[in-house]
mmCIF file of C-alpha atoms in Angstrom:
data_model
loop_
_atom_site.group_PDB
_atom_site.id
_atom_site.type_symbol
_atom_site.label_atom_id
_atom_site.label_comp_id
_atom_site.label_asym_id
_atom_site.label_seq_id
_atom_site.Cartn_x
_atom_site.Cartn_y
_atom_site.Cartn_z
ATOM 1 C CA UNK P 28 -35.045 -2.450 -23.168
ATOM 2 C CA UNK P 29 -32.393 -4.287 -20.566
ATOM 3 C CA UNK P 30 -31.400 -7.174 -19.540
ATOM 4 C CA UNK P 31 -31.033 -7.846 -15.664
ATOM 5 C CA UNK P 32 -28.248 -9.852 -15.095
ATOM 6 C CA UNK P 33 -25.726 -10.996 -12.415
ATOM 7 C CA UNK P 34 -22.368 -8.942 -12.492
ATOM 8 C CA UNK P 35 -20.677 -11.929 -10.720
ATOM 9 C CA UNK P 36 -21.677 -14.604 -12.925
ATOM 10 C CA UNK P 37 -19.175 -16.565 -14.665
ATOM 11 C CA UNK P 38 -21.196 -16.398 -18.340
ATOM 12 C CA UNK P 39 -21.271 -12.736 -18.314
ATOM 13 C CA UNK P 40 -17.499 -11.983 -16.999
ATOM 14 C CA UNK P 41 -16.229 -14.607 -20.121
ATOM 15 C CA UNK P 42 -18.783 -12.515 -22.544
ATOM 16 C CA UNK P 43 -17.772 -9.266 -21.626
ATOM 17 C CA UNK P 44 -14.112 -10.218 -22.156
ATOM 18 C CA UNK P 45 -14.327 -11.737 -25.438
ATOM 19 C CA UNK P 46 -17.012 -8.929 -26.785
ATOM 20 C CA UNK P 47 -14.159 -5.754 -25.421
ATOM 21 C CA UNK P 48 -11.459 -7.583 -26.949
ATOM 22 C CA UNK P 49 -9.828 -8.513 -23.280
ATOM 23 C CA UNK P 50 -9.044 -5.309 -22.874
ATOM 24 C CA UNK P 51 -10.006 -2.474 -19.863
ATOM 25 C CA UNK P 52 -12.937 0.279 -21.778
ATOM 26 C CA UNK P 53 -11.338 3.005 -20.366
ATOM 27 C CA UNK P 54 -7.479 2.975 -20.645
ATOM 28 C CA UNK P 55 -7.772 0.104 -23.488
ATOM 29 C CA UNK P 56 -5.126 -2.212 -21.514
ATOM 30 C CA UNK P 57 -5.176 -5.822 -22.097
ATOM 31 C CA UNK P 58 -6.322 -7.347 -18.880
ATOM 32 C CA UNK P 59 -6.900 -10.781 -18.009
ATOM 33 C CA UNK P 60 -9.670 -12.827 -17.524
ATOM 34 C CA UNK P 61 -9.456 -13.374 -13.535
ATOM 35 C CA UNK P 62 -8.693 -9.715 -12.809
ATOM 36 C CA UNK P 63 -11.103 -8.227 -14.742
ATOM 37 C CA UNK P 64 -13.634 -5.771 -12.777
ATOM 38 C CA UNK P 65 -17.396 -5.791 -14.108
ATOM 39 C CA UNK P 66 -18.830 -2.672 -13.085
ATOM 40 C CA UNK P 67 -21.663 0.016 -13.543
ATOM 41 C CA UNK P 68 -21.200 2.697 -15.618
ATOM 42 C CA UNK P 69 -23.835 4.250 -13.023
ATOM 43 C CA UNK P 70 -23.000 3.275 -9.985
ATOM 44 C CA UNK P 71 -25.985 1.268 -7.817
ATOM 45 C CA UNK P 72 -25.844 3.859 -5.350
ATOM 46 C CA UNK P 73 -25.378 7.259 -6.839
ATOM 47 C CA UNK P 74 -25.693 9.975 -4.468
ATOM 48 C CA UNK P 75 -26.585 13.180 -3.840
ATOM 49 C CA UNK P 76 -26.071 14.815 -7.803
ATOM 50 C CA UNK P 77 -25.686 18.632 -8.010
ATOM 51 C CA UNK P 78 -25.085 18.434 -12.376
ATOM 52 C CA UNK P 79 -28.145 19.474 -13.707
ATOM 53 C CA UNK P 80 -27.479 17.583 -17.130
ATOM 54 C CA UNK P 81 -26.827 14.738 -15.070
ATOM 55 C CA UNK P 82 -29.911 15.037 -13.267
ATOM 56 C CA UNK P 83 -31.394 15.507 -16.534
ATOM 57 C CA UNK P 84 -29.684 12.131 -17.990
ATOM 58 C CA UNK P 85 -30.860 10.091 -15.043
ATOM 59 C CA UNK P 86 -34.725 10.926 -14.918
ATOM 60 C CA UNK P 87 -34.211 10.391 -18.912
ATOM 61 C CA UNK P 88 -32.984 6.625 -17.468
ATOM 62 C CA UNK P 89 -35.998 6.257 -15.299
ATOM 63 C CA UNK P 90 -38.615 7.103 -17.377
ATOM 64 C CA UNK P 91 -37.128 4.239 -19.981
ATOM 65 C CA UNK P 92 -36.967 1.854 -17.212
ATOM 66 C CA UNK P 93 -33.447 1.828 -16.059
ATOM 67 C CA UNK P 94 -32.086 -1.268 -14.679
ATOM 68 C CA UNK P 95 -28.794 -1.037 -12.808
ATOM 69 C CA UNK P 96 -27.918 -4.218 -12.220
ATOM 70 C CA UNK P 97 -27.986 -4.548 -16.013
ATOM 71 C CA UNK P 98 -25.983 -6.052 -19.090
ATOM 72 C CA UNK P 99 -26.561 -2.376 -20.526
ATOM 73 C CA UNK P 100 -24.935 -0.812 -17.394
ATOM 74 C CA UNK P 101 -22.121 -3.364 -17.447
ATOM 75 C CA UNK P 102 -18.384 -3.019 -18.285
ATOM 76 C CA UNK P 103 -15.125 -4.256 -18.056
ATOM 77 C CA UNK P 104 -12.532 -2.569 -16.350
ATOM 78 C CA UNK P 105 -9.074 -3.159 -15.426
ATOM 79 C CA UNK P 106 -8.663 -3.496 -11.561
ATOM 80 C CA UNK P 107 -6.691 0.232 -11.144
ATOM 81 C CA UNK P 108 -9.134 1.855 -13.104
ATOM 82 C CA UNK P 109 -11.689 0.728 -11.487
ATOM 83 C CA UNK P 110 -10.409 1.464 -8.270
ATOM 84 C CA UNK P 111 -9.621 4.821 -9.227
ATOM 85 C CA UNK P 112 -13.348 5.493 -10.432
ATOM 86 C CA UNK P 113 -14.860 4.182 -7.339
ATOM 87 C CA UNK P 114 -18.677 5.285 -7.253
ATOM 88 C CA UNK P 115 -17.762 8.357 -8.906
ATOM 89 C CA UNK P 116 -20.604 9.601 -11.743
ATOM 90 C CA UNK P 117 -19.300 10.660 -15.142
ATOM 91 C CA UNK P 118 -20.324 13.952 -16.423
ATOM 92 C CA UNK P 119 -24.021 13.216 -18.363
ATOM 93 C CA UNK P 120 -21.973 13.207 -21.916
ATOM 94 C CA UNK P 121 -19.342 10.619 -20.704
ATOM 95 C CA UNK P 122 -22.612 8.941 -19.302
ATOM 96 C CA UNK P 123 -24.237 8.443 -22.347
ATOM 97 C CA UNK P 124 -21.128 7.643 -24.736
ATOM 98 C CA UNK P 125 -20.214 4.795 -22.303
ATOM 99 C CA UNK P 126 -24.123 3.472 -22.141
ATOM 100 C CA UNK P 127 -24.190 3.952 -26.275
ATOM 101 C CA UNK P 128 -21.086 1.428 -25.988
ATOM 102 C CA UNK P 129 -22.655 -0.616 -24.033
ATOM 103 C CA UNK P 130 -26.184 -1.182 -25.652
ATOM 104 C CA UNK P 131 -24.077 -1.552 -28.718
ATOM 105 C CA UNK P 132 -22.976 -4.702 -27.420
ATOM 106 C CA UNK P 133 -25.783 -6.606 -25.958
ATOM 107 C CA UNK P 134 -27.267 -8.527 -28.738
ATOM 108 C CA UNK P 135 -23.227 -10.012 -29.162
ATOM 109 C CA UNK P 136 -23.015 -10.515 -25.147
ATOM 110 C CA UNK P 137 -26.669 -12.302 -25.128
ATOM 111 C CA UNK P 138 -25.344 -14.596 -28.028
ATOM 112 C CA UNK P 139 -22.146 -15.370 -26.164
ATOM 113 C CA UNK P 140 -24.198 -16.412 -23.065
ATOM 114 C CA UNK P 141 -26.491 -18.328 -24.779
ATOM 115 C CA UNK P 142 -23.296 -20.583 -26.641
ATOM 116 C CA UNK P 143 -21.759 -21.065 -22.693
ATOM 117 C CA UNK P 144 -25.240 -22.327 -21.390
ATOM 118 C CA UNK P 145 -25.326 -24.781 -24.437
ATOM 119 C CA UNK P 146 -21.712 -26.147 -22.589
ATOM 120 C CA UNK P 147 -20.136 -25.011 -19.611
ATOM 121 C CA UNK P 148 -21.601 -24.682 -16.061
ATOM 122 C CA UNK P 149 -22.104 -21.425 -14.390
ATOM 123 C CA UNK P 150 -20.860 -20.029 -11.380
ATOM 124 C CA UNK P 151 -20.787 -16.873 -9.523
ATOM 125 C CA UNK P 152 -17.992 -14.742 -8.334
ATOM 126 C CA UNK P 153 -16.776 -13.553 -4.678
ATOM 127 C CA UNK P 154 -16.245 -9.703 -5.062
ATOM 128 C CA UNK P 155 -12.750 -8.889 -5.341
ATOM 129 C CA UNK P 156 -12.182 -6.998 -2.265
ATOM 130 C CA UNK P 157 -10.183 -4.169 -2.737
ATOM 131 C CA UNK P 158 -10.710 -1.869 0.174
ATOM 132 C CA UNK P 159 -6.863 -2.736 1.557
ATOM 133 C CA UNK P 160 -5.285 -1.599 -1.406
ATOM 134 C CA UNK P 161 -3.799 1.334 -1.461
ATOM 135 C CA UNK P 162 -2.281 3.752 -4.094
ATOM 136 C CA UNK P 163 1.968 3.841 -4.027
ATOM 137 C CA UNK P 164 3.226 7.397 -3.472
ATOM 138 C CA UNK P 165 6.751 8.111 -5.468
ATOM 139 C CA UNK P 166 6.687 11.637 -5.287
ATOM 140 C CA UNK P 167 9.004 11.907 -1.827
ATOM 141 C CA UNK P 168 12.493 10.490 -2.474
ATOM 142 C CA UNK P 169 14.792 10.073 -0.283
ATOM 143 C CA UNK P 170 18.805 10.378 -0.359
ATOM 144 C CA UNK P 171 21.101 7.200 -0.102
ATOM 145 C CA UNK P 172 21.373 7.484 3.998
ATOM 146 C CA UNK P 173 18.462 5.422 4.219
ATOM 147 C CA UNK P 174 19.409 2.960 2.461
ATOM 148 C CA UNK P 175 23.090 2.536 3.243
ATOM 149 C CA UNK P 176 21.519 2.440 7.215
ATOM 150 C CA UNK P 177 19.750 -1.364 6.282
ATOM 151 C CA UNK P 178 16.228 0.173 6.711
ATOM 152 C CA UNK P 179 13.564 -1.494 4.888
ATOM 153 C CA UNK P 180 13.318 0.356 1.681
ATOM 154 C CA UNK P 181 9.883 1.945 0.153
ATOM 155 C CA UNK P 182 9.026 3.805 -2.718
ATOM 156 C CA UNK P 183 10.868 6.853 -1.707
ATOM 157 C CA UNK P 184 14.322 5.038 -1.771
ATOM 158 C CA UNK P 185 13.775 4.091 -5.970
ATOM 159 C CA UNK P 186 15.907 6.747 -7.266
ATOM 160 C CA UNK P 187 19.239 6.201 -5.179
ATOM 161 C CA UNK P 188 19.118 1.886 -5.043
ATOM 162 C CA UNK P 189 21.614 0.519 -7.692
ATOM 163 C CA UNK P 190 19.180 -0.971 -10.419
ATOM 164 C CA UNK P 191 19.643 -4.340 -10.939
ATOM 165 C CA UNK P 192 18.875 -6.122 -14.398
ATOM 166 C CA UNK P 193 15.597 -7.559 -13.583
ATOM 167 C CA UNK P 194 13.722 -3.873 -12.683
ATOM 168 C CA UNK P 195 13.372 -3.997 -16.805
ATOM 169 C CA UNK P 196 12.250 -7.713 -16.810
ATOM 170 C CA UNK P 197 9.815 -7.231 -14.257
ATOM 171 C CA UNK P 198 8.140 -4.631 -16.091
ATOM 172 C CA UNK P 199 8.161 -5.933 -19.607
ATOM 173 C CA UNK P 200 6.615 -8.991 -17.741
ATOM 174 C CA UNK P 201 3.809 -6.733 -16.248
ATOM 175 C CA UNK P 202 3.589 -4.885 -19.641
ATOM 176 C CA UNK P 203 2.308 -8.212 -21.093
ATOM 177 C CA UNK P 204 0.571 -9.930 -18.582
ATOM 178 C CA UNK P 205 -0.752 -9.240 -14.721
ATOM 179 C CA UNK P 206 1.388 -10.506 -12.354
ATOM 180 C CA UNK P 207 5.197 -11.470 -11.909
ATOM 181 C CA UNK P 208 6.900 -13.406 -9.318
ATOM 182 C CA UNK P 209 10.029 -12.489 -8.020
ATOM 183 C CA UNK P 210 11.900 -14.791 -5.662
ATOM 184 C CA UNK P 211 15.479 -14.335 -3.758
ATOM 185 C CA UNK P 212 17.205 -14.546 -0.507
ATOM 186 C CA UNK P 213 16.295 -12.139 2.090
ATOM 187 C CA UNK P 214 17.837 -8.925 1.964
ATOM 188 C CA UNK P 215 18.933 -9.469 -2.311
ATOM 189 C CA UNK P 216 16.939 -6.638 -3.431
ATOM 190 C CA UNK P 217 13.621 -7.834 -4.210
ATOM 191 C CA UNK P 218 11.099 -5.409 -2.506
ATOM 192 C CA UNK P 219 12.819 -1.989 -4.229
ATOM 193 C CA UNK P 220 13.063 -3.552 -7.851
ATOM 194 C CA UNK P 221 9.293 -4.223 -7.393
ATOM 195 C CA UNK P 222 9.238 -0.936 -6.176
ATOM 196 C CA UNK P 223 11.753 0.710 -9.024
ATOM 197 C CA UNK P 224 9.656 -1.148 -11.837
ATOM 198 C CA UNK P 225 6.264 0.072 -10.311
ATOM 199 C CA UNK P 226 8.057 3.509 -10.786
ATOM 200 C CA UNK P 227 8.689 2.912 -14.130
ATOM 201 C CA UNK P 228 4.922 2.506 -15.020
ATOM 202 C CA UNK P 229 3.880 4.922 -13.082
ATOM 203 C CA UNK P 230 6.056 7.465 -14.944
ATOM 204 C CA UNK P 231 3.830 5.876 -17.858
ATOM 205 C CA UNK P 232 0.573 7.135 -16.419
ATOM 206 C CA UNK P 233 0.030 4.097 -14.799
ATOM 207 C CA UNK P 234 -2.097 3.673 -12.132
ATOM 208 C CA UNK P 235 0.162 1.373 -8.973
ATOM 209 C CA UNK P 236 -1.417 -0.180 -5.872
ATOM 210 C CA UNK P 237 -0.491 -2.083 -2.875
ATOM 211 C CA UNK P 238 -2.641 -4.888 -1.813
#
């Protein structure tokens, strides 16, 4: 059986996140609330499939009824991970696992629904668009020339800029929650400790994008 719901709506995107625990299914990060992706674990618009155990897992789906737009098709993700899927379609196993983890949580995500509509209002969503952002690219570095020229510094100058003490408060910050501001004069240094504490979770298998 599934549920058709709304990805966008406000009772299913504060169910999801207390049911997972606020945290991303896939790389088990703690995200919050108003960054959290809901997505498919098959995509709306798969395409052309050439997996025959795929094709195999999705006529399975049919035949039972499939509903995309579904709480049993529904996840939370954190926004790079997300990104980094895309409309990609997991192998059939990886397919099933994530839909077993899924249906496992309905009945709790249909309770939590019905406890908002018994309060709070809902709403719906504008779709975070994302199609700007792009991935940051450390693995060209420059030497200090650049930098000692004025130029505006990128994520190739991170290795040769002095550090300054707040690289390693700007990414305990981020370690903890999902944004930091950083604020200074012109020209102080901001833009390459941004840059030099992306690096730093990068080097930790993070996933870093500029919006």
């Amino acid at each position: 059986m599934f549920h058709p719901y709304r990805k966008d709506s406000s009772y299913l995107r504060t169910a999801l996140f207390s049911v997972y625990k606020e945290k991303c299914v896939y790389c088990g990060r703690k995200i919050q609330q108003r960054d959290m992706h809901v997505d498919h674990v098959l995509p709306s618009n798969v395409g052309i499939c050439n997996d025959d155990e795929v094709k195999q897992y999705l006529m399975e789906l049919e035949n039972s009824g499939f509903i995309s737009d579904s709480i049993e098709n529904y996840l939370p993700f954190c926004p790079a991970c997300n990104i980094s899927k895309s409309n990609h379609v997991y192998s059939a196993a990886t397919l099933r696992f994530l839909h077993e983890k899924a249906r496992a949580h309905t009945e709790e995500i249909l309770q939590q629904i019905s406890k908002q509509k018994d309060g709070t209002g809902e709403f719906f969503y504008s779709p975070i668009d994302t199609s700007a952002w792009e991935e940051l690219d450390f693995s060209y570095q420059r030497n200090i020339s650049h930098a000692i020229m004025g130029y505006r510094l990128t994520p190739a100058d991170v290795e040769v800029c002095p550090r300054f003490p707040q690289v390693e408060k700007i990414a305990a910050q981020l370690m903890l929650v999902d944004y930091v501001i950083v604020q200074g004069e012109t020209g102080c240094g901001k833009s390459v400790s941004v840059y030099q504490a992306a690096y730093d979770l990068y080097r930790q298998n993070w996933n870093v994008f500029f919006a």
